[in-house]
Amino acid sequence: MASLKKIARRSFLVGSAAIVGGVAFGTFKYHQPAPNPLQPGAGKAILNPFVFVDQSGVTLIAPRAEMGQGVRTSWAALIAEELDVDPAAVTVLHGPAAKAYYNSAMMAEALPGRGYDASDLKHSLGQIVGNFSKFLDLQVTGGSSSMKDGFTRMRLAGASARETLKEAAAQQLGVARALLETKDGVVLAPGGVTLAYSELAVAAADVEAQEAELRPAAQWKYIGKPVARIDMVEKITGTATFGLDTRIEGMKFAAIRQNPHYGAAMRSFDASAAKSMAGVEEILDLGDAVAVVGTNTWLAQQAVDAIEVDWAPANYPETTEAIFAEIAAAFDDSPNSTLRDDGDVDDLPEGAELLEVEYRLPYLAHATMEPMNATALYTGDSLEIWAPNQGPTVVQKAAADLSGLEAEAITVNTTYLGGGFGRRIEVDYTNLAVQIALQLRGIPVQLTWSREEDMRHDYFRPGAIARYRAAVKDGKALMVHGKIAAQSTTQEGAGRMLGLPMSGPDKGHVDAAFNQPLAIPNFRVEGYLAKPMIPVGFWRSVAASFNGFFSDTIIDEMAHRAGRDPLEFRLELARAEWEPAAQVLERVRDMSSWSGETPAGVGRGVALAYSFGTPVAQVIEVADRDGDIAITKAWIAADLGLAIDPRNIEAQLFGGLAYGLSAACFGEITFADGMVEQENFPDYDALRMPSMPRVEVAVLENQKHMGGAGEPGTPPAAPALANAIFDLTGDRARELPLNKRFSFV
């Protein structure tokens, strides 16, 4: 296998070729702007693919899905910074499926390397590689990439719009553009003359787009400061349109049942009982599923549940134990990756204390609050889809393949998402709605999955096993050797999304394990890929969700074996490797008044994880409540390099913690007879509000480059909690969920 240096060199050569002459597409094609999908209209100035102005004011086309993370507000603040408007005055719409809205930040994450030690050259190369996303039509929301993707692009869009409007005013007034200024959505001219942007819409429509320099940080009014959420009023008043709120004249409602054995067929079904039920209008055979179309969702669901179906059996191991046996069997093959291999993990000096442990984490469901749903209308020569989705171009391409229509004939409307977490990057739920619509030409149909159907037919977070050897000597970390086995989300999930075969070392599979910023002299991490069995996909923080537990828990075990304070042990390793990681540990130490000692009946744990460009440290406190465990307090420190909206980042880190704690305490998908055993929230529980700890968050800006916010708060949650429980009880948890061994308040 090629060494990391050889891989990095090869990637560098690819990037250099792109700079000097182009690889597959040539320099002209690489630099050619993607077509603007926005159509001119009367009284409307289309200033660029992201901004237009009409009589009502400024509108931003935000191509990233709003699923609670505040992307609409933050992107509005970015254009407002350069356009001289109040973000609250910007109307934000989700963009159509279009090449212009590619995500430039996601592909950069695929470059080899640990991330935290990347040079300026490496970051520049990442930007170059990221622009190739437009050739893949990669318009997706995920990977904690929205702010990294939009930070420069949105400001440039705002600056260009500002100068174009000024040019329109200059031509109208017969003065030089250099004499004009802008403020609060108005162009200011000498002599006290003012022209509102809305007044310039007609004239600006005929002006060539102008380029402009970005303003220095010293002049920022909105970036780096809290901005009121522009979607909040809609959401608290119930007027926001989520997927399930879609209503179209003449719409029918559908429910579905799919084979609970993944990838297996439907042999036959008997719908005689369902046909006689009130409100049933159509019963459709979808190949490996059956659907009922009726006058409302509830009636359709009752009818589809009444259908007798003969399902073909599963062609993979049928029980949880057998599935995990296959995961363990992956260790018998050669590793897919060895992305960290420092020193010598085999030759230990005399006196070293050796630990050998195995960790095991379960498959997990996304459990979004809004069940999977989509609405589709097929007319014969066109198709329109309304769906809470994370990838409009992915939905569009899949629908084109199903319908035989050209992509240009398919419109994708992206609604608010009632939770995404990676689940809605998949297209199974939109494809099924399209299949139904194709059989009901001219009739809009909304397909809603039951919670049971949703839970049983997820693209799950993979179950994973890690085998670690570690050694300490004289109170110091000497060696860590981790082996991690699971199904590959990259090969399976990214392969589905891109429609391309995925091969080579799977960096994502060992994220938050090989790239932890800890100066351990002998440090090796190997990734082993289990064969495809259960459908797996992107789950909030992806493989970092399990590797964060593996890689930090072993550090905690080493600290205790070495007789060291767990936080100081980590801090020593982080200081020697990467200062921003040390600084987040220092901050949670100070926030929590960490002393290394806890009173009787109280336990504290610390965890550190680096993922998606952001180091996050967490301290969690637990307390004994008559034999039950209460999670009482939590402290989070994260360094994002630049915090576009600190308050919004705090909310995302809080949400990432809550999601991680829910999974750590209760989350588990198990299998019997080839089927998921969990059906709904009573048997797939989440942390409830009374059980949520009091949380304090610190957002740091010490590192040089911008990190993500939506996912990095999740990986440290489980190890911090398990470490706190060990401090309280002396019982080390090496398997999740924790409620299998501990009782929670």
XYZ file of C-alpha atoms in Angstrom:
745
model
C 0.000 0.000 0.000
C 1.248 3.484 -0.817
C 2.529 5.519 2.091
C 0.704 8.645 3.206
C 3.510 10.778 1.753
C 3.104 9.113 -1.645
C -0.661 9.584 -1.535
C -0.236 13.246 -0.610
C 2.329 13.728 -3.390
C 0.029 12.167 -5.941
C -2.844 14.390 -4.849
C -0.568 17.431 -5.021
C 0.352 16.602 -8.605
C -3.322 16.350 -9.535
C -3.956 19.738 -7.952
C -0.940 21.296 -9.690
C -2.134 20.015 -13.053
C -5.477 21.626 -12.400
C -3.721 24.919 -11.733
C -1.478 25.018 -14.800
C -3.531 23.380 -17.464
C -6.506 21.390 -16.323
C -6.860 17.661 -15.881
C -10.077 16.278 -17.318
C -11.899 19.467 -18.219
C -9.180 21.950 -19.110
C -8.537 25.383 -17.702
C -11.367 27.033 -19.615
C -13.938 24.492 -18.479
C -12.641 24.590 -14.909
C -12.927 28.376 -14.648
C -16.110 28.696 -16.698
C -18.976 29.806 -14.423
C -21.886 27.431 -14.077
C -25.015 28.676 -15.877
C -27.281 30.987 -13.882
C -30.533 29.056 -13.333
C -32.552 32.146 -12.382
C -34.895 33.441 -15.059
C -35.304 37.179 -15.677
C -38.732 38.631 -14.999
C -40.477 41.942 -15.330
C -39.019 44.426 -12.871
C -36.450 41.909 -11.627
C -32.659 42.276 -11.746
C -30.889 38.909 -11.638
C -27.538 40.082 -10.294
C -25.964 36.596 -9.995
C -27.179 33.043 -9.223
C -27.567 33.966 -5.549
C -29.036 37.473 -5.501
C -31.834 39.246 -7.286
C -33.610 42.514 -6.640
C -37.192 43.412 -7.483
C -39.834 45.812 -6.243
C -40.049 44.011 -2.908
C -36.312 44.288 -2.197
C -33.393 41.857 -2.014
C -33.827 38.092 -2.327
C -31.144 35.516 -1.587
C -31.197 32.120 -3.239
C -29.659 29.836 -0.616
C -28.928 26.405 -2.100
C -28.293 24.755 1.265
C -31.251 23.179 3.049
C -32.505 24.758 6.263
C -32.926 21.940 8.751
C -32.587 23.915 11.945
C -28.898 24.779 11.641
C -29.554 28.420 10.685
C -27.968 28.331 7.244
C -30.498 30.746 5.737
C -29.759 33.370 8.371
C -25.987 33.013 8.209
C -25.916 33.153 4.405
C -28.190 36.203 4.484
C -25.738 37.850 6.872
C -22.861 37.120 4.480
C -24.471 38.845 1.496
C -25.835 41.613 3.725
C -22.309 42.384 4.904
C -21.264 43.394 1.406
C -24.617 44.528 0.032
C -25.286 47.023 2.844
C -28.688 45.715 3.864
C -30.094 44.466 7.142
C -30.151 40.623 7.085
C -33.721 40.808 8.403
C -34.692 42.641 5.207
C -33.449 39.814 2.968
C -35.987 37.342 1.639
C -34.430 33.867 1.486
C -35.573 31.132 -0.883
C -34.099 27.711 -1.459
C -32.522 27.397 -4.868
C -33.627 25.009 -7.594
C -31.613 21.948 -8.542
C -28.790 23.506 -10.544
C -25.079 23.153 -11.283
C -24.437 26.714 -10.078
C -25.202 25.685 -6.507
C -22.521 23.020 -6.135
C -20.945 22.557 -2.712
C -17.306 23.600 -3.072
C -16.242 22.535 0.426
C -17.182 18.858 0.584
C -14.700 17.471 -1.931
C -11.834 19.258 -0.203
C -12.406 17.006 2.814
C -11.436 13.997 0.679
C -7.847 15.180 0.291
C -5.355 13.053 2.247
C -3.957 14.322 5.514
C -5.014 14.860 9.096
C -6.643 18.226 8.494
C -5.529 20.052 11.604
C -1.937 20.334 10.370
C -2.823 21.374 6.812
C -0.740 24.179 5.352
C -2.022 27.222 3.485
C -1.021 25.451 0.280
C -3.121 22.426 1.252
C -6.127 24.639 1.932
C -5.659 26.375 -1.416
C -5.475 22.994 -3.100
C -8.701 22.055 -1.307
C -10.432 25.071 -2.823
C -9.218 24.085 -6.270
C -10.376 20.501 -5.872
C -13.653 21.733 -4.393
C -14.541 23.542 -7.595
C -14.663 20.207 -9.412
C -17.894 19.581 -7.496
C -19.740 21.547 -10.165
C -18.916 18.826 -12.683
C -20.547 16.298 -10.342
C -23.623 18.509 -9.755
C -22.874 18.176 -6.052
C -25.586 20.477 -4.671
C -25.854 18.966 -1.210
C -26.146 20.056 2.408
C -23.919 18.058 4.735
C -20.457 17.511 6.092
C -20.670 20.647 8.252
C -19.622 22.452 5.081
C -22.210 25.175 4.476
C -20.291 28.051 6.052
C -16.942 26.961 4.631
C -18.622 26.704 1.243
C -20.491 29.996 1.448
C -18.157 32.292 3.364
C -16.320 33.742 0.375
C -18.871 32.946 -2.342
C -21.735 34.720 -0.599
C -19.701 37.808 0.193
C -18.537 37.979 -3.420
C -22.161 37.638 -4.543
C -23.163 40.487 -2.234
C -20.254 42.688 -3.294
C -20.970 42.104 -6.977
C -24.658 42.894 -6.455
C -23.764 46.096 -4.607
C -21.466 47.364 -7.344
C -23.914 46.390 -10.091
C -26.668 48.382 -8.398
C -24.291 51.314 -8.009
C -23.419 51.094 -11.694
C -27.108 51.149 -12.575
C -27.541 54.243 -10.399
C -24.446 55.868 -11.905
C -25.772 55.407 -15.420
C -29.182 56.711 -14.423
C -27.769 59.802 -12.687
C -24.945 60.429 -15.134
C -22.209 60.327 -12.478
C -19.174 58.164 -11.848
C -19.792 55.040 -9.791
C -16.851 55.963 -7.562
C -18.874 58.926 -6.263
C -21.684 56.684 -4.998
C -22.071 54.915 -1.688
C -24.567 52.427 -0.280
C -26.308 52.143 3.067
C -29.353 50.244 4.339
C -30.506 49.121 0.903
C -30.097 52.547 -0.694
C -27.582 54.059 -3.123
C -26.405 57.473 -1.900
C -25.388 60.100 -4.473
C -23.886 63.561 -4.071
C -26.370 66.270 -3.226
C -28.466 64.072 -0.971
C -29.949 62.031 -3.842
C -31.008 58.506 -2.805
C -32.169 55.548 -4.850
C -33.538 52.433 -3.136
C -32.346 49.110 -4.500
C -35.933 48.262 -5.402
C -36.126 51.425 -7.548
C -33.031 50.301 -9.450
C -34.271 46.792 -10.202
C -35.431 47.549 -13.740
C -32.294 49.476 -14.678
C -29.921 46.986 -13.038
C -31.395 44.157 -15.096
C -29.577 45.556 -18.159
C -26.242 46.224 -16.427
C -23.345 43.797 -16.735
C -22.429 42.207 -13.411
C -19.592 44.074 -11.713
C -16.730 42.593 -9.740
C -15.646 44.013 -6.401
C -13.085 43.581 -3.659
C -14.272 42.171 -0.346
C -14.359 44.429 2.684
C -11.790 43.885 5.441
C -12.876 42.281 8.690
C -12.506 45.605 10.509
C -15.546 46.887 8.610
C -17.834 43.916 9.298
C -21.156 44.721 10.912
C -22.804 41.292 10.926
C -20.124 38.624 10.560
C -18.936 37.480 13.958
C -22.014 38.780 15.736
C -25.357 37.162 16.633
C -28.029 37.718 13.983
C -31.719 37.104 14.658
C -32.951 33.933 12.952
C -35.008 34.923 9.939
C -36.933 31.636 9.992
C -37.983 31.904 13.627
C -41.267 33.784 13.193
C -42.512 31.241 10.635
C -41.628 28.356 12.885
C -43.092 29.638 16.128
C -46.311 30.708 14.401
C -46.717 27.427 12.519
C -46.607 29.068 9.093
C -43.306 27.510 7.963
C -43.735 24.978 5.173
C -42.138 21.627 5.905
C -42.502 18.702 3.529
C -45.634 17.435 5.250
C -47.213 20.902 4.936
C -47.211 20.729 1.132
C -50.727 21.111 -0.235
C -51.647 21.227 -3.927
C -55.112 21.358 -5.433
C -56.403 17.874 -6.171
C -53.729 16.187 -4.093
C -54.063 12.579 -2.980
C -52.257 10.892 -0.102
C -50.241 7.682 -0.090
C -48.805 5.270 2.452
C -46.352 2.475 1.834
C -45.009 -0.855 3.023
C -41.617 -2.123 1.907
C -39.937 -5.461 2.357
C -38.431 -5.435 5.857
C -35.618 -7.600 4.447
C -33.315 -5.162 2.676
C -32.821 -5.726 -1.021
C -35.279 -8.626 -1.158
C -38.357 -8.831 -3.370
C -42.083 -8.848 -2.697
C -43.393 -12.225 -3.810
C -47.099 -11.414 -3.742
C -49.764 -9.538 -1.817
C -53.466 -9.828 -1.054
C -55.184 -6.426 -0.890
C -58.775 -7.658 -0.793
C -59.361 -6.338 2.729
C -57.823 -2.961 1.918
C -59.871 -2.436 -1.257
C -63.126 -2.295 0.664
C -61.926 0.304 3.169
C -63.318 3.832 3.020
C -61.149 6.408 1.288
C -59.012 3.921 -0.665
C -58.625 4.925 -4.308
C -55.583 3.022 -5.627
C -53.476 0.039 -4.585
C -50.149 0.028 -6.408
C -47.504 -2.646 -6.892
C -44.073 -0.971 -6.740
C -42.022 -4.126 -7.197
C -40.532 -4.571 -3.735
C -43.222 -2.477 -2.010
C -46.961 -1.897 -2.030
C -48.645 1.508 -1.748
C -52.173 2.687 -1.058
C -53.443 6.013 -2.368
C -56.426 7.544 -0.641
C -58.218 10.677 0.436
C -56.006 11.242 3.479
C -52.821 9.876 5.000
C -54.456 8.165 7.973
C -56.876 6.149 5.843
C -54.127 5.204 3.409
C -51.975 3.997 6.303
C -54.747 1.896 7.803
C -55.368 0.318 4.414
C -51.754 -0.490 3.610
C -51.384 -2.121 7.033
C -54.333 -4.382 6.187
C -52.619 -5.835 3.110
C -51.278 -9.388 3.460
C -47.792 -9.557 1.913
C -45.443 -12.447 1.217
C -41.936 -11.039 1.497
C -38.847 -12.770 0.137
C -36.250 -13.510 2.866
C -33.104 -11.599 3.638
C -29.856 -12.506 1.907
C -27.610 -11.285 4.732
C -27.107 -12.526 8.321
C -30.453 -12.376 10.105
C -29.470 -11.520 13.682
C -27.483 -8.771 15.367
C -24.953 -11.296 16.622
C -24.432 -12.774 13.153
C -24.083 -9.320 11.585
C -21.439 -8.328 14.109
C -19.654 -11.607 13.473
C -19.302 -10.481 9.856
C -17.968 -7.100 11.006
C -15.411 -8.869 13.182
C -14.447 -11.063 10.229
C -13.211 -7.943 8.431
C -10.204 -7.964 10.763
C -9.066 -11.153 9.047
C -8.503 -9.252 5.788
C -5.844 -6.684 5.002
C -6.602 -3.161 6.199
C -8.186 -0.804 3.712
C -6.211 2.102 5.164
C -3.319 2.918 7.461
C -3.532 6.688 7.409
C -1.504 7.135 10.582
C 1.618 5.096 11.187
C 4.016 6.955 13.435
C 6.885 5.215 15.186
C 6.783 1.525 16.045
C 3.705 0.071 17.751
C 5.157 -3.422 18.099
C 8.484 -3.002 19.877
C 7.627 -1.924 23.430
C 10.351 -1.125 25.938
C 10.721 -2.979 29.202
C 8.407 -1.695 31.897
C 5.663 -0.516 29.552
C 2.121 -1.270 30.736
C -0.004 -2.718 27.937
C -3.769 -2.393 27.520
C -5.699 -4.548 25.043
C -9.394 -3.734 24.752
C -12.305 -4.114 22.358
C -15.116 -1.601 21.868
C -18.437 -2.199 20.112
C -21.042 0.324 18.989
C -24.461 -0.442 17.478
C -26.211 0.485 14.284
C -28.222 3.680 14.751
C -31.269 5.234 13.100
C -31.562 8.928 12.274
C -34.979 9.201 13.948
C -35.866 12.562 12.410
C -38.927 14.178 13.972
C -40.554 14.701 10.568
C -41.138 11.257 9.022
C -39.865 10.660 5.511
C -42.174 12.199 2.931
C -42.290 13.616 -0.577
C -44.922 14.943 -2.962
C -44.757 14.421 -6.718
C -46.785 15.457 -9.776
C -46.178 13.840 -13.167
C -47.851 15.342 -16.226
C -46.354 13.171 -18.948
C -43.754 15.652 -20.148
C -42.714 17.105 -16.804
C -42.299 16.114 -13.180
C -42.403 18.315 -10.091
C -41.239 17.193 -6.639
C -41.737 18.827 -3.251
C -39.507 17.281 -0.592
C -37.491 18.052 2.538
C -34.182 16.991 1.002
C -30.458 17.604 1.404
C -29.519 17.181 -2.264
C -31.801 18.649 -4.960
C -29.546 17.637 -7.854
C -29.263 14.122 -6.436
C -33.069 13.911 -6.228
C -33.399 15.317 -9.755
C -30.956 12.856 -11.311
C -32.590 9.869 -9.627
C -36.037 11.046 -10.746
C -34.775 11.451 -14.304
C -33.498 7.882 -14.293
C -36.871 6.619 -13.041
C -39.111 8.688 -15.300
C -37.096 8.748 -18.497
C -37.404 12.537 -18.559
C -34.531 14.930 -19.091
C -33.292 16.562 -15.905
C -34.415 19.956 -17.235
C -38.023 18.703 -17.197
C -37.870 17.931 -13.479
C -38.399 20.631 -10.859
C -37.309 19.994 -7.261
C -38.778 22.195 -4.530
C -36.893 21.985 -1.238
C -39.008 22.676 1.846
C -37.883 23.120 5.415
C -36.543 19.881 6.869
C -37.933 18.552 10.126
C -34.534 17.062 10.907
C -31.994 15.785 8.419
C -28.853 14.458 10.144
C -27.765 12.939 6.808
C -30.904 10.856 6.262
C -32.374 13.165 3.641
C -29.340 13.043 1.364
C -30.768 9.687 0.262
C -33.376 9.500 -2.491
C -35.332 6.343 -1.633
C -38.279 8.335 -0.262
C -38.436 10.710 -3.244
C -38.010 7.834 -5.689
C -41.010 6.033 -4.199
C -43.135 9.166 -4.479
C -42.057 9.468 -8.125
C -42.928 5.815 -8.783
C -46.433 6.431 -7.452
C -46.841 9.667 -9.418
C -45.804 7.942 -12.642
C -48.844 5.664 -12.264
C -51.207 8.563 -11.526
C -50.542 11.037 -14.312
C -51.845 14.522 -13.605
C -52.557 13.846 -9.906
C -50.273 15.270 -7.205
C -49.589 12.604 -4.581
C -48.022 13.033 -1.164
C -46.301 9.934 0.187
C -45.785 9.799 3.949
C -43.954 6.989 5.697
C -45.256 5.758 9.018
C -42.825 6.067 11.905
C -42.470 2.275 11.854
C -41.649 2.271 8.139
C -39.189 5.087 8.721
C -37.423 3.324 11.595
C -37.183 -0.020 9.798
C -36.002 1.343 6.439
C -33.303 3.804 7.359
C -29.807 4.067 5.947
C -28.293 3.397 9.333
C -25.144 4.575 11.047
C -22.945 1.480 10.759
C -22.337 -0.771 13.694
C -18.611 -0.833 14.472
C -15.974 -2.777 16.379
C -12.602 -1.388 17.447
C -9.662 -3.336 18.808
C -7.053 -1.231 20.545
C -3.631 -1.907 21.968
C -2.130 0.913 24.000
C 0.803 1.365 26.309
C 1.941 3.800 28.977
C 5.193 4.085 30.864
C 6.278 6.412 33.657
C 2.990 8.290 33.425
C 3.399 8.983 29.703
C 1.504 7.835 26.619
C 3.809 5.509 24.740
C 1.757 3.754 22.076
C -1.705 3.512 20.518
C -2.634 0.976 17.852
C -6.244 1.015 16.767
C -8.037 -1.307 14.367
C -11.547 -0.243 13.332
C -14.047 -2.401 11.440
C -17.436 -1.395 10.059
C -19.318 -1.139 6.813
C -18.075 1.753 4.706
C -20.330 4.793 4.555
C -18.041 6.265 1.922
C -18.260 3.330 -0.434
C -21.961 2.701 0.111
C -23.448 6.137 0.895
C -21.208 8.332 -1.238
C -21.347 5.741 -3.997
C -25.144 6.039 -4.092
C -25.044 9.820 -3.980
C -22.463 10.290 -6.727
C -23.374 7.251 -8.790
C -19.680 6.375 -8.930
C -17.629 3.418 -7.674
C -15.662 4.417 -4.580
C -12.290 2.818 -3.984
C -8.943 3.474 -2.382
C -8.117 4.227 1.256
C -11.323 5.262 2.998
C -10.381 8.374 4.949
C -13.897 8.933 6.249
C -13.991 5.445 7.764
C -11.271 6.359 10.282
C -12.128 10.030 10.766
C -11.665 11.184 14.380
C -9.325 8.241 14.974
C -6.269 8.616 12.740
C -6.380 12.419 12.855
C -6.635 13.115 16.555
C -4.253 15.978 17.453
C -2.318 14.061 20.090
C 1.474 13.706 20.184
C 1.749 9.968 20.801
C 5.169 8.797 19.584
C 3.990 5.386 18.378
C 0.574 5.769 16.797
C -1.054 3.571 14.161
C -4.700 3.465 13.012
C -5.972 0.872 10.552
C -9.368 0.768 8.899
C -11.081 -2.497 7.964
C -14.156 -2.547 5.744
C -16.938 -5.028 6.450
C -18.908 -6.310 3.484
C -22.204 -4.530 2.637
C -25.088 -6.005 4.620
C -27.459 -3.561 6.276
C -27.997 -0.327 4.270
C -25.767 2.321 5.817
C -25.485 6.032 5.190
C -24.472 9.384 6.568
C -25.437 9.933 10.216
C -24.585 13.120 12.064
C -20.743 13.230 12.174
C -20.592 9.977 10.144
C -17.720 7.681 11.235
C -16.518 10.271 13.741
C -19.640 9.347 15.706
C -18.106 5.984 16.610
C -14.414 6.796 16.247
C -14.762 9.672 18.696
C -15.824 7.111 21.292
C -13.086 4.642 20.397
C -10.195 7.077 20.162
C -11.013 9.092 23.281
C -12.024 6.190 25.527
C -8.681 4.506 24.976
C -6.959 7.761 25.991
C -9.044 7.861 29.157
C -8.127 4.278 29.965
C -4.473 5.096 29.390
C -4.665 8.117 31.688
C -6.106 6.061 34.530
C -3.585 3.246 33.969
C -0.820 5.854 34.087
C -2.195 7.320 37.311
C -2.695 10.703 35.679
C -5.476 13.267 35.754
C -7.477 12.516 32.565
C -7.723 16.144 31.450
C -4.089 16.980 32.130
C -3.034 13.759 30.364
C -4.889 14.850 27.209
C -3.667 18.412 27.543
C -0.040 17.336 27.612
C -0.517 15.324 24.412
C -2.463 18.095 22.665
C -0.016 20.880 23.536
C 2.790 18.962 21.889
C 0.773 18.358 18.712
C -1.600 21.272 17.955
C -2.214 24.303 20.111
C -5.918 24.865 19.242
C -6.720 21.392 20.598
C -4.937 22.249 23.821
C -6.815 25.528 24.059
C -10.275 23.942 23.938
C -9.211 21.574 26.699
C -7.945 24.498 28.741
C -11.212 26.329 28.235
C -13.445 23.461 29.436
C -11.049 22.952 32.333
C -11.554 26.560 33.383
C -15.292 26.667 32.625
C -15.975 23.555 34.695
C -13.471 24.417 37.448
C -11.943 20.995 36.843
C -9.804 19.931 39.776
C -9.369 16.249 39.069
C -11.320 15.397 42.208
C -15.064 14.900 42.613
C -17.125 14.515 45.771
C -18.880 11.268 46.619
C -21.893 10.661 44.417
C -20.553 12.838 41.570
C -18.503 11.861 38.526
C -16.854 13.888 35.788
C -15.500 12.900 32.428
C -13.668 14.768 29.693
C -13.350 14.016 25.989
C -11.590 15.569 23.013
C -12.425 14.949 19.366
C -11.324 16.615 16.153
C -13.697 16.271 13.208
C -14.874 18.395 10.261
C -12.048 20.845 10.874
C -13.023 21.634 14.466
C -11.497 20.518 17.777
C -14.163 20.094 20.463
C -13.607 19.364 24.142
C -16.430 18.452 26.501
C -16.692 17.889 30.230
C -19.797 16.110 31.523
C -20.865 15.781 35.135
C -23.116 13.009 36.421
C -24.572 12.334 39.849
C -25.956 9.343 41.708
C -29.681 9.664 42.383
C -30.635 6.698 44.555
C -28.866 4.275 42.248
C -29.872 6.007 39.019
C -27.544 8.283 37.064
C -28.461 11.898 36.351
C -26.565 13.897 33.724
C -26.389 17.228 35.522
C -23.961 19.544 33.764
C -21.990 19.811 30.528
C -19.356 22.213 29.245
C -18.346 22.516 25.593
C -15.462 24.398 23.994
C -14.921 24.416 20.243
C -12.529 26.316 18.013
C -13.989 27.139 14.593
C -11.293 29.597 13.542
C -13.943 32.110 12.509
C -17.383 32.142 14.109
C -19.764 33.710 11.592
C -22.580 33.737 14.159
C -21.436 32.705 17.661
C -24.944 32.288 19.048
C -25.986 30.040 16.196
C -22.813 27.993 16.626
C -23.603 27.593 20.325
C -27.009 26.224 19.350
C -25.482 23.730 16.919
C -22.945 22.518 19.461
C -25.734 22.169 22.023
C -27.786 20.169 19.512
C -24.806 17.992 18.609
C -24.306 17.208 22.295
C -27.994 16.321 22.765
C -27.947 14.067 19.699
C -24.777 12.354 20.897
C -26.073 11.870 24.440
C -29.329 10.363 23.156
C -27.384 7.830 21.113
C -24.971 7.123 23.948
C -27.731 6.446 26.467
C -30.421 4.748 24.404
C -29.642 4.411 20.690
C -29.509 0.895 19.241
C -30.887 -0.801 16.148
C -30.996 -4.586 16.472
C -32.019 -7.341 14.071
C -33.964 -10.591 14.268
C -35.126 -12.709 11.330
C -33.421 -10.196 9.045
C -35.638 -7.339 10.260
C -35.148 -4.288 12.470
C -36.685 -4.917 15.873
C -37.270 -1.250 16.791
C -40.443 0.382 15.498
C -40.959 3.768 17.132
C -39.716 6.061 19.880
C -40.949 3.807 22.725
C -38.229 1.326 21.735
C -35.772 3.834 20.225
C -35.723 6.459 22.934
C -34.117 9.899 23.033
C -32.959 12.125 25.829
C -35.969 13.989 27.220
C -35.930 17.636 28.265
C -35.932 16.991 32.048
C -32.883 14.724 31.601
C -30.857 17.204 29.560
C -27.979 18.709 31.554
C -27.363 22.403 32.005
C -24.942 23.319 29.231
C -22.354 26.065 28.900
C -20.705 26.639 25.520
C -17.550 28.552 24.576
C -16.787 29.311 20.922
C -13.083 29.977 20.287
C -11.454 31.524 17.228
C -7.803 30.605 17.569
C -7.118 28.267 14.680
C -6.234 29.765 11.306
C -8.814 28.054 9.109
C -12.584 27.761 9.427
C -14.048 24.566 10.840
C -17.564 23.130 10.751
C -20.240 23.498 13.418
C -23.167 21.151 12.808
C -21.497 17.818 13.498
C -18.332 18.231 15.638
C -20.365 18.544 18.847
C -21.582 14.948 18.560
C -18.393 12.750 18.665
C -17.141 13.799 22.151
C -20.545 13.379 23.838
C -20.544 9.586 24.285
C -16.962 9.246 25.560
C -17.308 12.226 27.913
C -20.432 10.673 29.410
C -18.952 7.165 29.652
C -15.797 8.585 31.213
C -17.903 10.469 33.773
C -19.790 7.293 34.640
C -16.470 5.496 35.120
C -15.397 8.270 37.480
C -18.664 7.840 39.387
C -18.941 4.045 39.445
C -15.548 2.573 38.546
C -17.338 0.611 35.810
C -15.780 1.082 32.362
C -18.268 1.032 29.464
C -16.792 -0.311 26.238
C -20.121 -0.860 24.512
C -23.102 1.392 23.822
C -25.880 2.164 24.534
C -25.165 2.798 28.192
C -28.670 1.910 29.379
C -27.755 -1.746 28.879
C -25.579 -1.444 32.022
C -26.711 1.697 33.794
C -30.049 3.161 34.818
C -30.630 6.825 34.016
C -32.900 9.319 35.736
